[in-house]
Short mmCIF file of C-alpha atoms in Angstrom, two decimals:
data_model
loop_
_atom_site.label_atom_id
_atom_site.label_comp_id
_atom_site.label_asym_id
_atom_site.label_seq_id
_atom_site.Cartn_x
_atom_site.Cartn_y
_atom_site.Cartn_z
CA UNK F 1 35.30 -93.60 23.60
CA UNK F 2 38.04 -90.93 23.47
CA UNK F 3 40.94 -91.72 26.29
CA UNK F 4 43.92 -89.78 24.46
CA UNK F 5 43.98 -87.00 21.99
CA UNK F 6 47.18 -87.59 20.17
CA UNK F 7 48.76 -84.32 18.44
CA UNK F 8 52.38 -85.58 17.18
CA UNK F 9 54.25 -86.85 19.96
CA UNK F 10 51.90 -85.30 22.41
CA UNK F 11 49.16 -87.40 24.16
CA UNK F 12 47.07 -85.86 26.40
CA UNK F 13 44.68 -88.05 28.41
CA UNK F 14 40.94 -86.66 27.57
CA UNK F 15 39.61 -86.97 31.44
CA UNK F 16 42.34 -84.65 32.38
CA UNK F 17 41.70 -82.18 29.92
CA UNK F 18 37.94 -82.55 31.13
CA UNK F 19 38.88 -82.32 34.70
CA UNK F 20 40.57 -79.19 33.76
CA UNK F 21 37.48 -77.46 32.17
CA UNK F 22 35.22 -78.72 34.40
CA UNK F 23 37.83 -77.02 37.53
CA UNK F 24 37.52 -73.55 35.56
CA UNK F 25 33.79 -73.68 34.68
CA UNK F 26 33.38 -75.04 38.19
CA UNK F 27 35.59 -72.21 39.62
CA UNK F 28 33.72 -69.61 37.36
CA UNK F 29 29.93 -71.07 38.89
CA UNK F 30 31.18 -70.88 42.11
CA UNK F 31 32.91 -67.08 41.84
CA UNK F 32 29.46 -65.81 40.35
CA UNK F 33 27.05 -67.87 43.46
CA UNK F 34 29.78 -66.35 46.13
CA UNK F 35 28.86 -63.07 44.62
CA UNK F 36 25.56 -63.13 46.39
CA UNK F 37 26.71 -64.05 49.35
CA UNK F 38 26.95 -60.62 51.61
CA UNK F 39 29.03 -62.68 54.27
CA UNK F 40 31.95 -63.68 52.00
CA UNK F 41 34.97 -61.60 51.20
CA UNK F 42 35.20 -60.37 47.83
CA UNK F 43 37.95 -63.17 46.08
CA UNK F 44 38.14 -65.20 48.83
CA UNK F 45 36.16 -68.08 46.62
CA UNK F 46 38.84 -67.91 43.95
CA UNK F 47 41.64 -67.78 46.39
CA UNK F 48 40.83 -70.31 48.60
CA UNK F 49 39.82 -73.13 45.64
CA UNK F 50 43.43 -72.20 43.46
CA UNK F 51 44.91 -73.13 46.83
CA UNK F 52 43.10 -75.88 47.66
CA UNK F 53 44.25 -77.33 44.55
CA UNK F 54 47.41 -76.76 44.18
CA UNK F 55 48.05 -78.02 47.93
CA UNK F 56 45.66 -81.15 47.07
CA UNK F 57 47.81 -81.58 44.29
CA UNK F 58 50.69 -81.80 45.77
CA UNK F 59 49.82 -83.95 48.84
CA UNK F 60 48.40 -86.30 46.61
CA UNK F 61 51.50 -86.74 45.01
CA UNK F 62 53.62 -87.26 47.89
CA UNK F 63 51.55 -89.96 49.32
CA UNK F 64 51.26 -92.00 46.44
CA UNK F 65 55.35 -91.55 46.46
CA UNK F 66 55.37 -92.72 50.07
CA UNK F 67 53.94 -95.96 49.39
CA UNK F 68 56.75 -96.05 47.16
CA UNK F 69 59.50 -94.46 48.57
CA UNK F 70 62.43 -96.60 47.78
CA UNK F 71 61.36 -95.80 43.94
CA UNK F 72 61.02 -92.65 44.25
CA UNK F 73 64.11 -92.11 46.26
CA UNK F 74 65.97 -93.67 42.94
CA UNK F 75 64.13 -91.27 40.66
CA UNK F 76 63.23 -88.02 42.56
CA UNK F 77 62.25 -86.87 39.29
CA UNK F 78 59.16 -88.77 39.45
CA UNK F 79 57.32 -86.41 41.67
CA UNK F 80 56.79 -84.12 38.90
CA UNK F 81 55.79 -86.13 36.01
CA UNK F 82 52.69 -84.57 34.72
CA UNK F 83 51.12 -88.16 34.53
CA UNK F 84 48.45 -88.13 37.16
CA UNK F 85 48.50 -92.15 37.18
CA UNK F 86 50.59 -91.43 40.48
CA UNK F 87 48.38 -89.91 42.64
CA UNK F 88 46.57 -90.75 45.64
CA UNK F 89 43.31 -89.00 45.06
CA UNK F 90 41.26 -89.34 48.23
CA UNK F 91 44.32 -87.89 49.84
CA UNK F 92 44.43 -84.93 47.65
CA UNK F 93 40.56 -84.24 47.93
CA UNK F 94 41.04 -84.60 51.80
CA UNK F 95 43.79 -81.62 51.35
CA UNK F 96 41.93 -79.50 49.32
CA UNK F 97 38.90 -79.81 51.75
CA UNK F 98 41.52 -79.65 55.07
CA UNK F 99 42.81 -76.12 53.12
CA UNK F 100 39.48 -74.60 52.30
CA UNK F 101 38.06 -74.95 55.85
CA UNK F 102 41.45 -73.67 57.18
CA UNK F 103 41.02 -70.16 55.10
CA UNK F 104 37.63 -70.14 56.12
CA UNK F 105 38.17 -70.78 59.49
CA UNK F 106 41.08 -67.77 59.51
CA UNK F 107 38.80 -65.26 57.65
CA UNK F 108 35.79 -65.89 59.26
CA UNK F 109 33.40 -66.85 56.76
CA UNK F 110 30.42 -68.26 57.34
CA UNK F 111 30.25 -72.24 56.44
CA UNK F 112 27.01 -72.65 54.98
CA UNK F 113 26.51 -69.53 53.10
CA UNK F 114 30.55 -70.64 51.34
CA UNK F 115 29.36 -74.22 51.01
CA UNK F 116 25.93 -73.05 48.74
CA UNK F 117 28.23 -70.92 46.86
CA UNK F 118 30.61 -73.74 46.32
CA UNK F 119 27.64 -75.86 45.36
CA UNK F 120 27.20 -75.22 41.62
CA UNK F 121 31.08 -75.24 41.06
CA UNK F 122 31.09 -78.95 42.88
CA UNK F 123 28.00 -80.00 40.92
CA UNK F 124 29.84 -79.02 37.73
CA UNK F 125 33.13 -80.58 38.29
CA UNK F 126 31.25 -83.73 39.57
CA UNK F 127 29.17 -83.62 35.93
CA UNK F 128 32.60 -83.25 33.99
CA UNK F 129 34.12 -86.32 35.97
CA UNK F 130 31.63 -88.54 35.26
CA UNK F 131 31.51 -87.04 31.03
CA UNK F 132 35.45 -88.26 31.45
CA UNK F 133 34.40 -91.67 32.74
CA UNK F 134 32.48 -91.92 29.60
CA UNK F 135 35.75 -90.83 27.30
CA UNK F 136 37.94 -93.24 29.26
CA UNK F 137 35.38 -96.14 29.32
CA UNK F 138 35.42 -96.52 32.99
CA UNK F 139 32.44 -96.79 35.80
CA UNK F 140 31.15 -98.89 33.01
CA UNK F 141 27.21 -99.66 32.55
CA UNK F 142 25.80 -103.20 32.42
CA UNK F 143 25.00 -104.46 28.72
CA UNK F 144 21.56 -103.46 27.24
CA UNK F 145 19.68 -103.21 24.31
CA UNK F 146 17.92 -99.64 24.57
CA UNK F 147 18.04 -97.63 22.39
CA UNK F 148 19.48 -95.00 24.02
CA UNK F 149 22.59 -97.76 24.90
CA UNK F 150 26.37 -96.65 23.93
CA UNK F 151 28.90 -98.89 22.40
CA UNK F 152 32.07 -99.47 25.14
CA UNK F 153 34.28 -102.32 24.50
CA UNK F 154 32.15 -103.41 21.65
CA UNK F 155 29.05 -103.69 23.72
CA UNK F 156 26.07 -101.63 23.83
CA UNK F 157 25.82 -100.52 27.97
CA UNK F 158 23.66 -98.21 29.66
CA UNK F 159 24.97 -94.52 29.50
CA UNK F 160 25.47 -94.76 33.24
CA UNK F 161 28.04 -92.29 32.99
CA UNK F 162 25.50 -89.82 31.54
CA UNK F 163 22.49 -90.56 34.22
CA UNK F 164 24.62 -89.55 37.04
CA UNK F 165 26.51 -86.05 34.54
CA UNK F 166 23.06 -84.80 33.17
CA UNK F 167 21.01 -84.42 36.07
CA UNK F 168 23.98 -83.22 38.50
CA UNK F 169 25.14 -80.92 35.84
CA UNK F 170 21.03 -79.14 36.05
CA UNK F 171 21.48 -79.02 39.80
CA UNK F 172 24.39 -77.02 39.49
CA UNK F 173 22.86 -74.75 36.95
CA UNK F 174 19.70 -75.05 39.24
CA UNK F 175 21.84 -73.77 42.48
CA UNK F 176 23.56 -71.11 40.37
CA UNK F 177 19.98 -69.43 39.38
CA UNK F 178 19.52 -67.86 43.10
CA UNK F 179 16.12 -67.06 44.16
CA UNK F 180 14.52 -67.77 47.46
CA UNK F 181 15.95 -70.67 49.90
CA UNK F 182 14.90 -72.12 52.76
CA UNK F 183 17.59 -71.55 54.63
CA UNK F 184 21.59 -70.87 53.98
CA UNK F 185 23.07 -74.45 52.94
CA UNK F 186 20.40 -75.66 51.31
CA UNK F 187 21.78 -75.16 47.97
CA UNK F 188 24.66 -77.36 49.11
CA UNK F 189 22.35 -80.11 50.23
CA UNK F 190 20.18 -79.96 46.89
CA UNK F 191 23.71 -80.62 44.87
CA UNK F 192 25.62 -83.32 46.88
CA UNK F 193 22.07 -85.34 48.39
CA UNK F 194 20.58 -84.88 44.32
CA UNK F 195 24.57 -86.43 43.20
CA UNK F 196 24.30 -89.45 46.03
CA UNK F 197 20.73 -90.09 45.25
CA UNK F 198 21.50 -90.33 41.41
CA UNK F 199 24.48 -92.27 42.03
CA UNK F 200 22.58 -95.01 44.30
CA UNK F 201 20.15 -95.15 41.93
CA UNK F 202 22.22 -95.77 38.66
CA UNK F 203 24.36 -98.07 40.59
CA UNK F 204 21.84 -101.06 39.38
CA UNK F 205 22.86 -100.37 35.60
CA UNK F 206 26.63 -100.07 36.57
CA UNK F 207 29.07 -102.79 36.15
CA UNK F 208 29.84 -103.99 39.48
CA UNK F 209 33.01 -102.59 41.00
CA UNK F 210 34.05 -103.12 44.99
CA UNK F 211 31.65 -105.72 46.39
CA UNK F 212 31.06 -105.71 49.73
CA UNK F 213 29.63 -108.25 52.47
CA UNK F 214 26.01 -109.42 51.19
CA UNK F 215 26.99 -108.68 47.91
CA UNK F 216 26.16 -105.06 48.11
CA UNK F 217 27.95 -102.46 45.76
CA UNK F 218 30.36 -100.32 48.13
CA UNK F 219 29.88 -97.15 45.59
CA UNK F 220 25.95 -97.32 46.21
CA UNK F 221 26.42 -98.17 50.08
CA UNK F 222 28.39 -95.58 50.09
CA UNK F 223 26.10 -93.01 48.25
CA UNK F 224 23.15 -93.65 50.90
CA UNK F 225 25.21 -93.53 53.96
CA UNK F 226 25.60 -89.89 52.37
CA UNK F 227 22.42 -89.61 51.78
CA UNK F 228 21.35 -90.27 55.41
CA UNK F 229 23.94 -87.91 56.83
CA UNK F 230 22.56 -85.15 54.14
CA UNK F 231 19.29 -85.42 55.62
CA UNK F 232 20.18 -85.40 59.46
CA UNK F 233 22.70 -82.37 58.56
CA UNK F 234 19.44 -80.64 56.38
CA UNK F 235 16.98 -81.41 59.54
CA UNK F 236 19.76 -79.95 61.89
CA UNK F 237 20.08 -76.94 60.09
CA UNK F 238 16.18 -76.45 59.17
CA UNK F 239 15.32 -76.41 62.71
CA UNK F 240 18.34 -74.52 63.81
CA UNK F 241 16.86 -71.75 61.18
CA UNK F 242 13.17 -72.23 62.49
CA UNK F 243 11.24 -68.89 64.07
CA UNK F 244 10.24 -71.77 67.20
CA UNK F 245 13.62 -72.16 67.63
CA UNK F 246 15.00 -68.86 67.96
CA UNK F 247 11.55 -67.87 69.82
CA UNK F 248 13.12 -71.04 72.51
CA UNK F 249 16.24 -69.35 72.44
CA UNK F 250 15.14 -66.19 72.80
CA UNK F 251 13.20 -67.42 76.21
CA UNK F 252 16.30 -68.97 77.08
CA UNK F 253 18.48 -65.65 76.77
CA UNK F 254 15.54 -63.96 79.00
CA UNK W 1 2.44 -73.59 52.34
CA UNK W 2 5.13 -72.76 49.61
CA UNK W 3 8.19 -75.69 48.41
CA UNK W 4 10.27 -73.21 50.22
CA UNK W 5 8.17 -73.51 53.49
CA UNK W 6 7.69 -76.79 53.41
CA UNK W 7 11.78 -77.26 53.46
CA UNK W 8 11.69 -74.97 56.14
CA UNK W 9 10.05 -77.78 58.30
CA UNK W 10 12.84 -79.68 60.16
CA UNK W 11 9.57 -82.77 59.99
CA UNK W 12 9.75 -82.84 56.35
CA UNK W 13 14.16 -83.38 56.51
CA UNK W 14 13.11 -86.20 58.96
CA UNK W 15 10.58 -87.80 56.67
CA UNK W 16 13.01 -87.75 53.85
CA UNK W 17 15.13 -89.55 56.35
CA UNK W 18 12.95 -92.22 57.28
CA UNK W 19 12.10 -92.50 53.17
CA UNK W 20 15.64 -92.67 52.25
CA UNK W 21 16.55 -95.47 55.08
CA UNK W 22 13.48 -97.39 54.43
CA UNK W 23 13.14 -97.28 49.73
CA UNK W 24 17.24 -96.45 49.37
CA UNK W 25 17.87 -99.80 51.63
CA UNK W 26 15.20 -101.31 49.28
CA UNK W 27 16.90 -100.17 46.57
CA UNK W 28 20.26 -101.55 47.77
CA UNK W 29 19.07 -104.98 48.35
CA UNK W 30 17.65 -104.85 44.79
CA UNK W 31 21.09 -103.93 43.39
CA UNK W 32 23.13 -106.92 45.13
CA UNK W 33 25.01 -108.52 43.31
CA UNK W 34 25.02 -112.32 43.05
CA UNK W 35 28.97 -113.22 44.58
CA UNK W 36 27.95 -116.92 43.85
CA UNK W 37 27.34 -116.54 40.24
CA UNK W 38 30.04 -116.09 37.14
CA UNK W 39 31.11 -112.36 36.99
CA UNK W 40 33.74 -113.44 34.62
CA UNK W 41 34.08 -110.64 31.94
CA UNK W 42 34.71 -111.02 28.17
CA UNK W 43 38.46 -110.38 26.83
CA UNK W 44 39.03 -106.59 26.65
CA UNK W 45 41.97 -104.64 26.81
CA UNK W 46 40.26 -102.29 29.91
CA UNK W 47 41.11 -102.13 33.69
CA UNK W 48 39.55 -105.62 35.49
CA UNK W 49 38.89 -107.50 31.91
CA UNK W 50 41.12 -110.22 31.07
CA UNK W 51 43.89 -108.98 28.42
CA UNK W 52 42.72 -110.63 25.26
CA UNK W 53 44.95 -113.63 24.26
CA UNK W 54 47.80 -112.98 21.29
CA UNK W 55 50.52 -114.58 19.25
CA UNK W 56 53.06 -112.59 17.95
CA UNK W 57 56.52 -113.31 16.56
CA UNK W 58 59.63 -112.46 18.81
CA UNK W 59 62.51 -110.61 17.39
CA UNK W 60 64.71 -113.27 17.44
CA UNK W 61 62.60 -115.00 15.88
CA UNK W 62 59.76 -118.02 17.57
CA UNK W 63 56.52 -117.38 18.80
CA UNK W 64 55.01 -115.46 22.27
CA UNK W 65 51.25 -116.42 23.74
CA UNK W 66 50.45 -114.45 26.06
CA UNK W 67 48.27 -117.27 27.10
CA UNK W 68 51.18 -119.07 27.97
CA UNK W 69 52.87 -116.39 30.30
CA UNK W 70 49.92 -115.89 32.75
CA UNK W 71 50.61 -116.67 35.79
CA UNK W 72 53.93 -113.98 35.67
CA UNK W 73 53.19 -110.51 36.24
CA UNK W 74 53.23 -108.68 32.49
CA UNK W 75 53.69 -105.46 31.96
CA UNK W 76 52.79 -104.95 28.04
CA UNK W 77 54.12 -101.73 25.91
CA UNK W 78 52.93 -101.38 22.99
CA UNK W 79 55.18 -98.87 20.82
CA UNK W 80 57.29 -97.41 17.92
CA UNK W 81 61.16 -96.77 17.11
CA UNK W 82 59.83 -93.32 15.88
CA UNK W 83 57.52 -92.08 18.89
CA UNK W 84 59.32 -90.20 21.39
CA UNK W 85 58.13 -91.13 24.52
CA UNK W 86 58.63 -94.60 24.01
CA UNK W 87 62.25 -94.41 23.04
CA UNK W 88 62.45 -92.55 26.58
CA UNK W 89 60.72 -95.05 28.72
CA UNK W 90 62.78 -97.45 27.03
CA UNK W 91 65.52 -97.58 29.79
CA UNK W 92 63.36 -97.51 32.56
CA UNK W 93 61.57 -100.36 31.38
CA UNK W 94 64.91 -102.16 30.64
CA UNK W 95 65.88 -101.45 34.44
CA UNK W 96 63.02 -102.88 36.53
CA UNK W 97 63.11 -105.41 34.44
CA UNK W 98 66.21 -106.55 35.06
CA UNK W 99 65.28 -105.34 39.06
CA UNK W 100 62.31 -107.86 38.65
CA UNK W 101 62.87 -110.27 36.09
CA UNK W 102 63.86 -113.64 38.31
CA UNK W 103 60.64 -112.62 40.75
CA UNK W 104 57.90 -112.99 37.78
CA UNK W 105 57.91 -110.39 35.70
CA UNK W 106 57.82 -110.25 32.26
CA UNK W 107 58.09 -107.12 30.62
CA UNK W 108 56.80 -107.51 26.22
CA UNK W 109 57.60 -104.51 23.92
CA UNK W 110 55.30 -105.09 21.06
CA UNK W 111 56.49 -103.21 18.46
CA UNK W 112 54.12 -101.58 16.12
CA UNK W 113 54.20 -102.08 12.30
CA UNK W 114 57.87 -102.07 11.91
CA UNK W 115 60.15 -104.30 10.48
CA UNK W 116 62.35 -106.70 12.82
CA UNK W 117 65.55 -105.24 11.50
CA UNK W 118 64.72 -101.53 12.58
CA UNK W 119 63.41 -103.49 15.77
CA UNK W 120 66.83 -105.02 16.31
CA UNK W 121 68.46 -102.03 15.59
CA UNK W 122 67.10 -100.06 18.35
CA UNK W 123 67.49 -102.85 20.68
CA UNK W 124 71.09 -102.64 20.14
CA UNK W 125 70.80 -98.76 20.80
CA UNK W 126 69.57 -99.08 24.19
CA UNK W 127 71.14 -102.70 24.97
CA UNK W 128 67.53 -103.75 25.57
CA UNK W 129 67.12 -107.35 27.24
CA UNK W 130 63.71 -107.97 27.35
CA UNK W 131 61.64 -109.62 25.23
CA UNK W 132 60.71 -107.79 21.53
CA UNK W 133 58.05 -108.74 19.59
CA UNK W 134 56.39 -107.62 16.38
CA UNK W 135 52.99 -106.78 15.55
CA UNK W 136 53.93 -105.95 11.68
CA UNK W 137 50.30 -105.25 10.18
CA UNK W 138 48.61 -103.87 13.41
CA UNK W 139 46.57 -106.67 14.20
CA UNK W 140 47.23 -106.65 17.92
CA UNK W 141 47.25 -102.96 18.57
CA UNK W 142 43.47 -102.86 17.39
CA UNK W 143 42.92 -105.79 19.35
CA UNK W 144 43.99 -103.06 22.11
CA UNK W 145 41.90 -100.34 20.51
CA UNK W 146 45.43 -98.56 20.43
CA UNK W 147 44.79 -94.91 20.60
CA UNK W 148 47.89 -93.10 21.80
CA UNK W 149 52.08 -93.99 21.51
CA UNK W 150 53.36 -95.93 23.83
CA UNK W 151 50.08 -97.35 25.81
CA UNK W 152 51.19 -99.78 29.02
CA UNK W 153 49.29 -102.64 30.71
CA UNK W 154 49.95 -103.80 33.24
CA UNK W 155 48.63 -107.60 34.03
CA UNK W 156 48.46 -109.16 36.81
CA UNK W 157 49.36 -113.10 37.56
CA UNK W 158 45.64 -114.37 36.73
CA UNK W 159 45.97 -112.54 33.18
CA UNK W 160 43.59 -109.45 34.41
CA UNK W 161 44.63 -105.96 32.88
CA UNK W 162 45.07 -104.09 36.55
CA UNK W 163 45.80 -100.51 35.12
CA UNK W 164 46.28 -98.97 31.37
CA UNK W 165 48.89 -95.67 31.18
CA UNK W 166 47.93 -93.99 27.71
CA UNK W 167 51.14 -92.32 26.53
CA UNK W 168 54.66 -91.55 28.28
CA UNK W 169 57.31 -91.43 28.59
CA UNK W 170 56.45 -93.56 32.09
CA UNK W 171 58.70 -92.33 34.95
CA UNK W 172 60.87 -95.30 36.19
CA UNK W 173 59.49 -95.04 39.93
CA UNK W 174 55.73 -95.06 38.66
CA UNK W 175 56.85 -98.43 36.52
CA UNK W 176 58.62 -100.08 39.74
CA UNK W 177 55.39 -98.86 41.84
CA UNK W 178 53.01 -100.54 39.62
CA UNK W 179 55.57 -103.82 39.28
CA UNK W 180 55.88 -104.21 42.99
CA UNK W 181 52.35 -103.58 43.92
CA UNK W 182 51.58 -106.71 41.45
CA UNK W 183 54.41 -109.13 42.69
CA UNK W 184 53.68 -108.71 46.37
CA UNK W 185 50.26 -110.00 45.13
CA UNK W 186 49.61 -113.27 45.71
#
């Protein structure tokens, strides 16, 4: 366990510094899948993620601050501080998300063919953030005596933090290879379905978080409600993509 | 019929359906977790563990448990006349304390393998009012696993360590944030 590298009077947390490479090797998979995507603008990958970012960023600061605004009105300053304690993250991801459509929606560009070339770039930043879970000794796994446990808090725990990063870091690399698919998207699907069905399945070695009603874990609940939408939106799109469908709307047209 | 064919089949997106409603509920029953039973965790100085229990000696001389302040809302730095950051959180500390101080709160500066005179000294410096203590051979800082100058918990009223900030300096309206969020609490 690793939370701070301390050089001099410098700390610098460890999960930010792994967010940070896992944005740029993220960035980097996703510039080289949009790359064989005919329908996307040359850039517009690289673009549209920096401002996504930087726009998630900042929103995510600003709410945080407005559930403290009398504090922050007494020390403006405070909205800068590179400590990222004091932001409201599903705000900033709904931003970044708001912001890519947005560009997407003003250029054009195809949604599924962007979405399977953001795949391996999500896959790889979700890897990294669960690698800094590890370092910060959070989303901890329930005690064990494997051999394969790690020591957290002075007791050995399943690597839960690993089961979800290793296999969701191969689907990215899997989604960056190219090759044959069954239809534009699927790449997409293959990454976020293969990271929700990982992370309702390593939920029973993780330390219980948010409990719901019945005693179920929200994070798992929350995984296979995904899960279930991932496989309507796959069946929607398979048979939207089907040679009997376009044959039926071909009849139709006629 | 290829893996890429059979993907192509809007019936086998449905079956996955049906299989992930029918084994993934399965596997979420399987994973409750028993509200009934003790989920108290051991002492551990991590987000949702109890902070573990200390002595230390106050500047002025006399003893602090933290076992005997739960039930106030503690915000714990742990830190060093010589670091930096913590000599420029120092004042923002001193204000929401004195902000906060007849609501609950009890802001500790545990001071790091110094000696109580260069403790006192700086306290004069920045006309600190809060409570000082000493930690003189390190004891309670790898109690804390201390990794990184100044770390911060903060603890809520039933003794529970509700968020760590590795390093600082801490900006004043992130401390008050924190502080209020923990007061309004009942």
């Amino acid at each position: 366990m690793l939370p701070v590298l301390q050089i001099g009077p410098l700390v610098v947390q460890t999960s930010l510094l792994l967010a940070l490479i896992g944005f740029w090797l993220g960035l980097e998979f996703s510039s080289r899948a949009a790359r064989r995507q005919p329908d996307i603008p040359r850039g517009f990958v690289d673009s549209a993620v920096f401002r996504a970012l930087l726009l998630g960023l900042v929103v995510a600061r600003l709410v945080y601050a407005a559930g403290s605004i009398e504090a922050y009105l007494n020390d403006p300053l405070a909205l800068i501080s590179p400590l990222p304690a004091t932001m409201n993250g599903p705000a900033g991801l709904a931003a970044a998300i708001a912001t890519i459509a947005w560009l997407a929606h003003r250029r054009r560009v195809p949604l599924r063919p962007l979405l399977d070339a953001l795949a391996p770039g999500i896959g790889v930043l979700l890897a990294v953030l669960a690698l800094g879970d590890l370092t910060n000794g959070t989303a901890l796994g329930t005690p064990t005596d494997l051999p394969w446990a790690v020591t957290l808090w002075d007791v050995p725990r399943h690597p839960v933090q690993l089961y979800l990063a290793v296999p969701t870091l191969s689907l990215a690399l899997w989604s960056l290879q190219g090759g044959e698919r069954p239809f534009a998207g699927f790449d997409f699907l293959v990454v976020t379905g293969g990271y929700a069905l990982i992370l309702l399945i390593s939920g029973i070695w993780r330390e219980p978080g948010v409990v719901i009603a019945g005693g179920f874990r929200q994070e798992q609940f929350i995984a296979w409600a995904a899960l279930l939408l991932l496989t309507l939106v796959g069946a929607r799109w398979a048979m939207q993509d089907s040679p009997s469908s376009n044959v039926q709307l071909e009849k139709e047209h006629t | 019929m290829t893996m890429t064919d059979l993907f192509r089949e809007p019936r086998t997106w449905q079956r996955f359906f049906v299989g992930v409603l029918l084994l993934g509920g399965a596997w979420l029953w399987l994973s409750r977790v028993d509200v009934g039973g003790s989920t108290a965790a051991a002492p551990a100085p991590r987000v949702g563990a109890p902070a573990p229990p200390f002595t230390a000696v106050l500047v002025d001389g006399g003893p602090i448990a933290l076992s005997d302040q739960i039930g106030q809302v503690i915000v714990l730095n742990l830190w060093a006349t010589w670091c930096p950051p913590c000599r420029a959180e120092m004042p923002a500390l001193e204000r929401v304390w004195q902000r906060h101080r007849d609501e609950g709160l009890l802001v500790l500066g545990l001071n790091q393998q110094e000696s109580a005179e260069r403790v006192a000294a700086f306290r004069a410096e920045f006309a600190l009012t809060f409570p000082l203590a000493l930690d003189p051979t390190g004891e309670i800082g790898r109690r804390y696993l201390l990794t990184a100058y100044p770390t911060t918990y903060f603890i809520g009223r039933d003794g529970t360590i509700r968020d760590v900030i590795y390093g600082g300096p801490m900006p004043e309206a992130l401390i008050e944030s924190r502080v209020t969020a923990l007061l309004a609490e009942e």
